[in-house]
CSV table of C-alpha atoms and ligand atoms in Angstrom, one decimal:
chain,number,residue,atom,x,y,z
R,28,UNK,CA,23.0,-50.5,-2.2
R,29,UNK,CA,24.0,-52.9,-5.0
R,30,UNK,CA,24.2,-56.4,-4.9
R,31,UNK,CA,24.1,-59.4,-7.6
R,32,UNK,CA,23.6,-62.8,-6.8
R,33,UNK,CA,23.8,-66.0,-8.8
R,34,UNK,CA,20.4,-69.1,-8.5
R,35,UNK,CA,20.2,-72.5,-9.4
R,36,UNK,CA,16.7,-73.7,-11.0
R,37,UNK,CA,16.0,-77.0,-9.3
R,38,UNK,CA,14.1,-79.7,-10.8
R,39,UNK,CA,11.6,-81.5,-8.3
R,40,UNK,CA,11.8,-84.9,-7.7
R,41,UNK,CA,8.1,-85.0,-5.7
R,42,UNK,CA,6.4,-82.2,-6.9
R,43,UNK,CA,4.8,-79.1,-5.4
R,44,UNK,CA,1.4,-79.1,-6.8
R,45,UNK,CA,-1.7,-76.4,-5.1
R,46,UNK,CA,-1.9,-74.7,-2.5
R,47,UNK,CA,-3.3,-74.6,1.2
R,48,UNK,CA,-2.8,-71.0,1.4
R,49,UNK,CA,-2.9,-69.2,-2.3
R,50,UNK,CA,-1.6,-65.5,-0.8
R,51,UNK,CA,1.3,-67.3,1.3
R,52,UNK,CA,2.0,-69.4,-0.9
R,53,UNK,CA,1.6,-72.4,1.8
R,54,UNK,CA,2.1,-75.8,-0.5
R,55,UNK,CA,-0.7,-78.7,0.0
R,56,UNK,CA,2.1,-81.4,0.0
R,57,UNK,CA,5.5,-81.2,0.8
R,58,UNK,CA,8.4,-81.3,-2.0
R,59,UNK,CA,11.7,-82.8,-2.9
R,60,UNK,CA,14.1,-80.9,-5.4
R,61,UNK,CA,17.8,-80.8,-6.7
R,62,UNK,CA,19.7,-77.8,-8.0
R,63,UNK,CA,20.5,-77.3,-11.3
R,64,UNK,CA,24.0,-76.4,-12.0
R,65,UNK,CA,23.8,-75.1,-16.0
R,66,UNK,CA,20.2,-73.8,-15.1
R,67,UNK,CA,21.0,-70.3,-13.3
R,68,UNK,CA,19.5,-67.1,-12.8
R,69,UNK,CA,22.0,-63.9,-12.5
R,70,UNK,CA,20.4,-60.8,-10.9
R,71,UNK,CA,21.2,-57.1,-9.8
R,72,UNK,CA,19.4,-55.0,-7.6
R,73,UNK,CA,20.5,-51.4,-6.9
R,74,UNK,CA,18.6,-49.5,-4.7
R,75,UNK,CA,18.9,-45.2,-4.8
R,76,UNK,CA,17.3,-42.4,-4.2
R,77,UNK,CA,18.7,-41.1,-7.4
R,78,UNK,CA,17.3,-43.6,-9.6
R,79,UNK,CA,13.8,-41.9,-11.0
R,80,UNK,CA,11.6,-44.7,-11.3
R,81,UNK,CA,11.2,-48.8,-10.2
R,82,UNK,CA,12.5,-50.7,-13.3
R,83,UNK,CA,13.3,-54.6,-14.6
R,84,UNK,CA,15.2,-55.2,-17.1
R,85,UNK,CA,13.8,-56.1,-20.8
R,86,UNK,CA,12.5,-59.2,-21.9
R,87,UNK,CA,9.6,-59.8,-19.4
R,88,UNK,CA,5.7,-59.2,-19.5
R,89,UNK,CA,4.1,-56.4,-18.0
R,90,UNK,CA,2.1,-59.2,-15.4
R,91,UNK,CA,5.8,-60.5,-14.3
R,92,UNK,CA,7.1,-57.2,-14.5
R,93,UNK,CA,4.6,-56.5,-11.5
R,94,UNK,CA,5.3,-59.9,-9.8
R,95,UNK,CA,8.7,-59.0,-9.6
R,96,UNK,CA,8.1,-54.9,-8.1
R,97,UNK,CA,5.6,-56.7,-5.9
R,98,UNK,CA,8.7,-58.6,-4.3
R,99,UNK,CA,10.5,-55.6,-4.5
R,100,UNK,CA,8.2,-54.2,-2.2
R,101,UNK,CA,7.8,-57.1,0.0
R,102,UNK,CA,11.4,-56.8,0.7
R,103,UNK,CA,11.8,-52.7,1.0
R,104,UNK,CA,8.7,-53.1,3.4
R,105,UNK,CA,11.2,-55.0,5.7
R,106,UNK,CA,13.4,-52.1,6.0
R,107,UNK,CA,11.1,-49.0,5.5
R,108,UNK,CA,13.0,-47.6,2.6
R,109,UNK,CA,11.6,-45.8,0.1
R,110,UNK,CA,14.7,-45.9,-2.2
R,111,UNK,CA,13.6,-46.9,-5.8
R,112,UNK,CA,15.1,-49.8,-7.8
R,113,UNK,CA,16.8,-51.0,-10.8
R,114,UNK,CA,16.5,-54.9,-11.6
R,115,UNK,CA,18.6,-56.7,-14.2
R,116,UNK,CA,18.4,-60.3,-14.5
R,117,UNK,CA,19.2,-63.1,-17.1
R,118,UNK,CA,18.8,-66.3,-17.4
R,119,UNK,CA,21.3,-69.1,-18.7
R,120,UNK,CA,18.3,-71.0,-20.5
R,121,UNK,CA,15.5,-70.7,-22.4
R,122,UNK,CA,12.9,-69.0,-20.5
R,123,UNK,CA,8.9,-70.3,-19.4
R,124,UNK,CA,9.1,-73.2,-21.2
R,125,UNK,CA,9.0,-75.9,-18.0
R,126,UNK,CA,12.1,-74.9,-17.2
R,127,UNK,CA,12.1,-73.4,-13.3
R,128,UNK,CA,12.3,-69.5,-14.2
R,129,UNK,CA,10.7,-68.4,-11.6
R,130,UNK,CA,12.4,-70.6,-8.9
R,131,UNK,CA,15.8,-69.9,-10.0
R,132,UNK,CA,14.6,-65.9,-10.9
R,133,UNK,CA,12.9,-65.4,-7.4
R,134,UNK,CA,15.6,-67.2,-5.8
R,135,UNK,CA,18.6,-65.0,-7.5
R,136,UNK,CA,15.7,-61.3,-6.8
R,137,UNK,CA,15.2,-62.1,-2.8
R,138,UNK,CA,19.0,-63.0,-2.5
R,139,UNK,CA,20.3,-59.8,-4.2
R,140,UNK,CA,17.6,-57.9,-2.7
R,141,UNK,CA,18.3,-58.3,0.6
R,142,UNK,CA,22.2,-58.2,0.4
R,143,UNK,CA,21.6,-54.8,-1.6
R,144,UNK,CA,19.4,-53.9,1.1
R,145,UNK,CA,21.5,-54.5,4.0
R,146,UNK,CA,19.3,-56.9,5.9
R,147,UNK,CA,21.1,-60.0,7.5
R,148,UNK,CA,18.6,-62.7,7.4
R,149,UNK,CA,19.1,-66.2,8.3
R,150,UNK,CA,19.4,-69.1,5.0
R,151,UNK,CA,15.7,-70.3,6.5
R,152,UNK,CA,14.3,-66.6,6.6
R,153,UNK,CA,15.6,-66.3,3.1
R,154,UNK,CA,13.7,-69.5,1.8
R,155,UNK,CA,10.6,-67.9,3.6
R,156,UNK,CA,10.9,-64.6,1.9
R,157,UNK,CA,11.2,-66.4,-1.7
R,158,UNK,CA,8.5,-68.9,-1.4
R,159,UNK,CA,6.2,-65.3,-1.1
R,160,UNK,CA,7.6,-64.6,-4.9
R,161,UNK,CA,7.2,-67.7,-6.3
R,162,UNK,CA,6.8,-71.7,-4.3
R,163,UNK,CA,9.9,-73.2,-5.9
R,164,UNK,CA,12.0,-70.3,-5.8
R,165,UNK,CA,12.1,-71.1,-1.8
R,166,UNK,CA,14.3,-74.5,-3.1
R,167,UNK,CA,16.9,-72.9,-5.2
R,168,UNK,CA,18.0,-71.1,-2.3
R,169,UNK,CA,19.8,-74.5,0.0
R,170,UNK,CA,22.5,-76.2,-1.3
R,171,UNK,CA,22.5,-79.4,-3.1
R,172,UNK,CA,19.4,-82.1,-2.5
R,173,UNK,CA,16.1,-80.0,-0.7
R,174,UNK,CA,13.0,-80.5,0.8
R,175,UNK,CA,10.2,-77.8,1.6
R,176,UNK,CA,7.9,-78.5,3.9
R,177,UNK,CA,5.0,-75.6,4.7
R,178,UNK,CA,6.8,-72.2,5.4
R,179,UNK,CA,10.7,-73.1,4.7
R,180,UNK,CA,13.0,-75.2,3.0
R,181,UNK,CA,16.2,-76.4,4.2
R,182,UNK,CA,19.1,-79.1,2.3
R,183,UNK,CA,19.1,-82.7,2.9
R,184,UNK,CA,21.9,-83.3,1.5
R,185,UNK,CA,25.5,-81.4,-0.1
R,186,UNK,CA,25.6,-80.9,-4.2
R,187,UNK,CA,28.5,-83.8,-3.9
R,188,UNK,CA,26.7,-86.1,-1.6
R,189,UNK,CA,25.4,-87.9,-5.1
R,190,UNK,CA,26.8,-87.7,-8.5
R,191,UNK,CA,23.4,-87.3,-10.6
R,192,UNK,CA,22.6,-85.7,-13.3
R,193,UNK,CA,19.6,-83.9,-15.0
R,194,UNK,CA,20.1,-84.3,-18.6
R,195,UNK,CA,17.5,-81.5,-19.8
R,196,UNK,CA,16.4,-82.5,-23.5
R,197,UNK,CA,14.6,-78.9,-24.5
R,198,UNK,CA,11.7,-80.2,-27.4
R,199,UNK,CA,10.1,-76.7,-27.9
R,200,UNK,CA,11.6,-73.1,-26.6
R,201,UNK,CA,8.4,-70.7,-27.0
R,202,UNK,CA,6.8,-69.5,-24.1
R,203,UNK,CA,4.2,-71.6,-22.2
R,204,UNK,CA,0.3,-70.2,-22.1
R,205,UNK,CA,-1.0,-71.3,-18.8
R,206,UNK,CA,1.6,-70.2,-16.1
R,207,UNK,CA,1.6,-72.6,-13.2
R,208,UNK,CA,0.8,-70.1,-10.9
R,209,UNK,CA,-3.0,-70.4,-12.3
R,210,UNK,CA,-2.6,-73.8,-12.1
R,211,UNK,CA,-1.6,-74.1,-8.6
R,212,UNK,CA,-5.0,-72.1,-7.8
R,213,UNK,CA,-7.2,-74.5,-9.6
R,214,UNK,CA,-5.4,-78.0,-9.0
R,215,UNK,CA,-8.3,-78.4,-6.0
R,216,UNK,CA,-11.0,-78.7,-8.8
R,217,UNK,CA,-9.5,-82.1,-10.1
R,218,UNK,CA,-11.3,-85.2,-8.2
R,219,UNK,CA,-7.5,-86.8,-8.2
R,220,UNK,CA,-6.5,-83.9,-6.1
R,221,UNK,CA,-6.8,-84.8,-2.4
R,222,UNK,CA,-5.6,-88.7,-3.3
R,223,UNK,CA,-2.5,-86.8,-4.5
R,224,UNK,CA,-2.2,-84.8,-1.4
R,225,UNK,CA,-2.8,-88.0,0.9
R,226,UNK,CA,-0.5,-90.2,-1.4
R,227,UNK,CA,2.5,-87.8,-1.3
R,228,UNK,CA,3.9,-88.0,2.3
R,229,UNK,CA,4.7,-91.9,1.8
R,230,UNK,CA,6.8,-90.6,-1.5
R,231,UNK,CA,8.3,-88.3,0.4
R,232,UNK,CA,9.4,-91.2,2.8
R,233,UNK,CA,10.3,-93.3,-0.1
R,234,UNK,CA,12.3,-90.7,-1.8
R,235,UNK,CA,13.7,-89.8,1.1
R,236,UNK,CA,15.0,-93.4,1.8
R,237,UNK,CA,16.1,-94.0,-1.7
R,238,UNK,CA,18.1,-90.6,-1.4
R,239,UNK,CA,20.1,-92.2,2.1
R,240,UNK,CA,20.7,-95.5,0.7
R,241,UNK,CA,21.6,-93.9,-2.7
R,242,UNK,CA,19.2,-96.2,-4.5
R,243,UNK,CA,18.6,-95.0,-7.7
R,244,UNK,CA,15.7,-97.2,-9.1
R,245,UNK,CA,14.0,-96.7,-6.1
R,246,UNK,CA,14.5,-92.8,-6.6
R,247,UNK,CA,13.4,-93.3,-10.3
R,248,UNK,CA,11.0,-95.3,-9.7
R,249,UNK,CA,9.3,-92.9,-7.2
R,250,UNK,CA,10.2,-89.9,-9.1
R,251,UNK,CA,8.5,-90.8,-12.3
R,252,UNK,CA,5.4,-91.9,-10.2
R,253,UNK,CA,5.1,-88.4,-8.3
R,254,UNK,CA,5.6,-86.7,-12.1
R,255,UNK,CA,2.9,-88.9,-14.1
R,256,UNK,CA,0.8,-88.5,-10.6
R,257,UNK,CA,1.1,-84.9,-10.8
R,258,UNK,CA,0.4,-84.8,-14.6
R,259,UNK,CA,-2.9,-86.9,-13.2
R,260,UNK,CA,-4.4,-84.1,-11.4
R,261,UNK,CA,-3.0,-81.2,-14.2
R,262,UNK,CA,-5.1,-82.9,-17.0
R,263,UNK,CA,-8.8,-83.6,-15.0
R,264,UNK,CA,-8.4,-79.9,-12.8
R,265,UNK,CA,-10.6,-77.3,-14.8
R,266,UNK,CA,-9.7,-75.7,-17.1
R,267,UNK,CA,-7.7,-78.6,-17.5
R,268,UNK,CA,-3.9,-78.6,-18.1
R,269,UNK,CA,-2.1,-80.2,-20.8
R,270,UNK,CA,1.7,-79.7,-20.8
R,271,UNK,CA,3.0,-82.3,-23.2
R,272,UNK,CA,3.4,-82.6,-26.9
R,273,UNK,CA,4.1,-85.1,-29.1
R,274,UNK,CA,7.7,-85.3,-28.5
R,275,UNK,CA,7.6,-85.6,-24.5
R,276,UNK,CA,5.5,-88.5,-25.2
R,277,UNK,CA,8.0,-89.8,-27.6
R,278,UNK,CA,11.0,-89.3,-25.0
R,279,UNK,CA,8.5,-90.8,-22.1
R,280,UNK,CA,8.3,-93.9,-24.4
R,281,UNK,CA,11.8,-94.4,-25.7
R,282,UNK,CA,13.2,-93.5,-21.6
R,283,UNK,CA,11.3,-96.9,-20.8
R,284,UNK,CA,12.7,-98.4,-23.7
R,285,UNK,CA,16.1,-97.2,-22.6
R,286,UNK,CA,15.7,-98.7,-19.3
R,287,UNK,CA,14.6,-101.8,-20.8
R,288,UNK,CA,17.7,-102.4,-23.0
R,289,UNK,CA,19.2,-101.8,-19.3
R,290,UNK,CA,20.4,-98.4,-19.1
R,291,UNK,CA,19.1,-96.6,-16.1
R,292,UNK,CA,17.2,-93.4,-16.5
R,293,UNK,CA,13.8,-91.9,-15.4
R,294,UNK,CA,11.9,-89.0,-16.6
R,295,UNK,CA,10.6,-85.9,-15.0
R,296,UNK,CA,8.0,-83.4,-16.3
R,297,UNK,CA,7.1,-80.1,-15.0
R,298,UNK,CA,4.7,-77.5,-16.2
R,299,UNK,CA,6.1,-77.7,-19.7
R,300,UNK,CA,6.9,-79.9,-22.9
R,301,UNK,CA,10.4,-80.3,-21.7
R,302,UNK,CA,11.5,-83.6,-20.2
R,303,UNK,CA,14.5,-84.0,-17.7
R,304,UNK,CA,16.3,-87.2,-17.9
R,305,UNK,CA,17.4,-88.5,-14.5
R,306,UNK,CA,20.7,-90.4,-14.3
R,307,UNK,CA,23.9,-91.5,-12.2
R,308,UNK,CA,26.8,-89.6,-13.6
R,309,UNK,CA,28.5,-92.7,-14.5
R,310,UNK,CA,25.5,-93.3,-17.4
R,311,UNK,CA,26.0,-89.7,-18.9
R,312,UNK,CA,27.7,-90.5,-21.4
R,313,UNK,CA,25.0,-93.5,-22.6
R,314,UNK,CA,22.2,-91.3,-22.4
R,315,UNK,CA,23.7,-88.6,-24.3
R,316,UNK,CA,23.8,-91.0,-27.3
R,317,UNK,CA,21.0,-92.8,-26.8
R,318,UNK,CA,19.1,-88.7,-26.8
R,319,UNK,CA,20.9,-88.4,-30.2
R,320,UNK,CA,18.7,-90.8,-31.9
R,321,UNK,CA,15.4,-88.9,-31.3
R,322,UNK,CA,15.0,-86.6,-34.1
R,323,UNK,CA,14.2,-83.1,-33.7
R,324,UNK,CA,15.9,-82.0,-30.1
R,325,UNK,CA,15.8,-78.2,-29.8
R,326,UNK,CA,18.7,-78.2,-27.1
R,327,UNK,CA,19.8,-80.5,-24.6
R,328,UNK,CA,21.1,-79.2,-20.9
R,329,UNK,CA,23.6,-81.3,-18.7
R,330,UNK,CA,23.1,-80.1,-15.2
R,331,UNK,CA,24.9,-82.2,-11.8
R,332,UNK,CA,23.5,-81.2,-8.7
R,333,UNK,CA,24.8,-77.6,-7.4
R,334,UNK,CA,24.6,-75.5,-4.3
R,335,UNK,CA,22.3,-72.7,-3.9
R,336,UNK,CA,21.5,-69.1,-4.2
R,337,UNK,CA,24.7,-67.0,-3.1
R,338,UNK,CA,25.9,-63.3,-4.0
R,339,UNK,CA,28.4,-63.2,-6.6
B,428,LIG,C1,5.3,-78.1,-11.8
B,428,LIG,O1,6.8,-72.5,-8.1
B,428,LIG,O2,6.3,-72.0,-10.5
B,428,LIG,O3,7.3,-77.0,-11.4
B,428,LIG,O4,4.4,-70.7,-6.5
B,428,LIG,O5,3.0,-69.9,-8.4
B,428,LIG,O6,5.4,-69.5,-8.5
B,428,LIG,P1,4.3,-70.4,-8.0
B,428,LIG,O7,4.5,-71.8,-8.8
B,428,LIG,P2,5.9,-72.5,-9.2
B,428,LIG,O8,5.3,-74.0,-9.4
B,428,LIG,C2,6.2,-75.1,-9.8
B,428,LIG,C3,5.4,-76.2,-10.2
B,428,LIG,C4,6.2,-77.4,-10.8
B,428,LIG,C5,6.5,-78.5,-9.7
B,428,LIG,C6,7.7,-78.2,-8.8
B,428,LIG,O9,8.7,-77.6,-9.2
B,428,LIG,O10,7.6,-78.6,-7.6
């Protein structure tokens, strides 16, 4: 009754961004997302009917601490146990700061979950059950390149199919205020919202080509579209949202600089400060130094594309 799996965060290349069903967790538009290989979640679950009382381990808020039983009790509800629970998790990076904690975290709690549970569900049933816990979370759980589309989320594409990289440059490590699970709700309210939602299946189309023909300025170039685009609707929803500070709009600048002096990388941003530098493996190495000029740089990540959730 004890199981522990391992979670990759995934960063999205076209973003999920509201909701058509808040409960289900049914996205407006659908997304586009690699795994994170130095980005992971680790989580046990033990179920017992000797353990007195539901616990998580230390570290989160009461409000996630009940997001989390709330899953919990999703997944006991799909056996009938009543068997209490112990929860330990911990993350490999810096926690709510933009960086997918919850997608890697729900990922890693439904895995472990049901493996500790006993319950043999299909890799498509499992991105179901995580995408109740938290939208992204139902990404981290196919290998490699993936796309979710309404209920489930399946890979396009093996963690080897492309050497990329995510070169994560961390510019602040505190925890964000506005979680994007209250942003999701109120993205509707932004008048950019439905151009967003009608502009995004041609992206996806776009991406998706770019992705087969490995073309990676026409992944970048669609990429960093979908982000600022996103960012769009974030900043004129109400209460609006305003994720960046002064030194993601540093890195957004000297990234086009970068490119201009002809090294290739693109940005993404999600609902944090932090900003993901896109690149081919083979330019790793330039962007690393090129990131050691900007003064300042809390951390910086190097992730390549991994595989998905999977019990350890
Ligand atoms: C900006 O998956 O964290 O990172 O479903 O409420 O848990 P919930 O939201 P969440 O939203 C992620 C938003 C994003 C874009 C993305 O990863 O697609």
């Amino acid at each position: 009754m004890r199981a522990t799996a391992v979670a990759p965060a995934n960063i999205a290349f076209i973003k999920y961004w509201g909701r058509k069903d808040a409960a289900l967790r049914i996205p407006s538009n659908a997304s586009l997302s690699m795994n994170l290989s130095s980005c992971t979640t680790t989580t046990t679950v033990e179920f017992s009917r000797t353990i007195e009382k539901d616990s998580v381990s230390l570290g989160f808020t009461p409000l996630e601490e009940k997001r989390i039983l709330g899953h919990i009790d999703r997944i006991r509800k799909l056996t009938g146990t009543t068997d209490r629970v112990t929860v330990a998790t911990k993350n490999s990076f810096p926690k709510s700061a933009g960086v997918a904690s919850s997608a890697s975290g729900f990922a890693a709690l439904t895995v472990a979950a049901a493996s500790a549970l006993g319950l043999r569900l299909s890799q498509k049933e499992l991105t179901r059950l995580a995408r109740l816990g938290s939208g992204s979370a139902c990404r981290s759980i196919p290998d490699g390149f993936v796309k979710w589309e309404g209920e489930f989320a399946y890979s396009l594409y093996p963690p080897d199919y492309w050497d990329l990289r995510d070169i994560l440059v961390i510019v602040e490590n505190s925890a964000k205020n506005v979680s994007s699970s209250a942003g999701h709700t109120a993205a509707h309210t932004s008048p950019y919202f439905e151009k967003r939602v009608q502009e995004v299946p041609t992206r996806i189309l776009r991406l998706e080509s770019a992705l087969r023909t490995k073309n990676f300025q026409n992944l970048g170039e669609v990429m960093e579209e979908d982000c600022l685009d996103m960012h769009h609707v974030m900043q004129t929803q109400n209460p609006p949202l305003y994720y960046w500070n002064d030194k993601t709009k540093e890195l957004m600048e000297a990234v086009k600089a970068w490119r201009k002096s002809g090294l290739p990388v693109y940005f993404t941003i999600d609902a944090g400060p932090n900003v993901h530098l896109i690149c081919e493996g083979k330019f790793e190495g330039d962007v690393l130094k090129a990131v050691k000029d900007v003064q300042n740089v809390q951390e910086v990540i190097v992730n390549k594309p991994a595989r998905g959730a999977h019990i350890i």
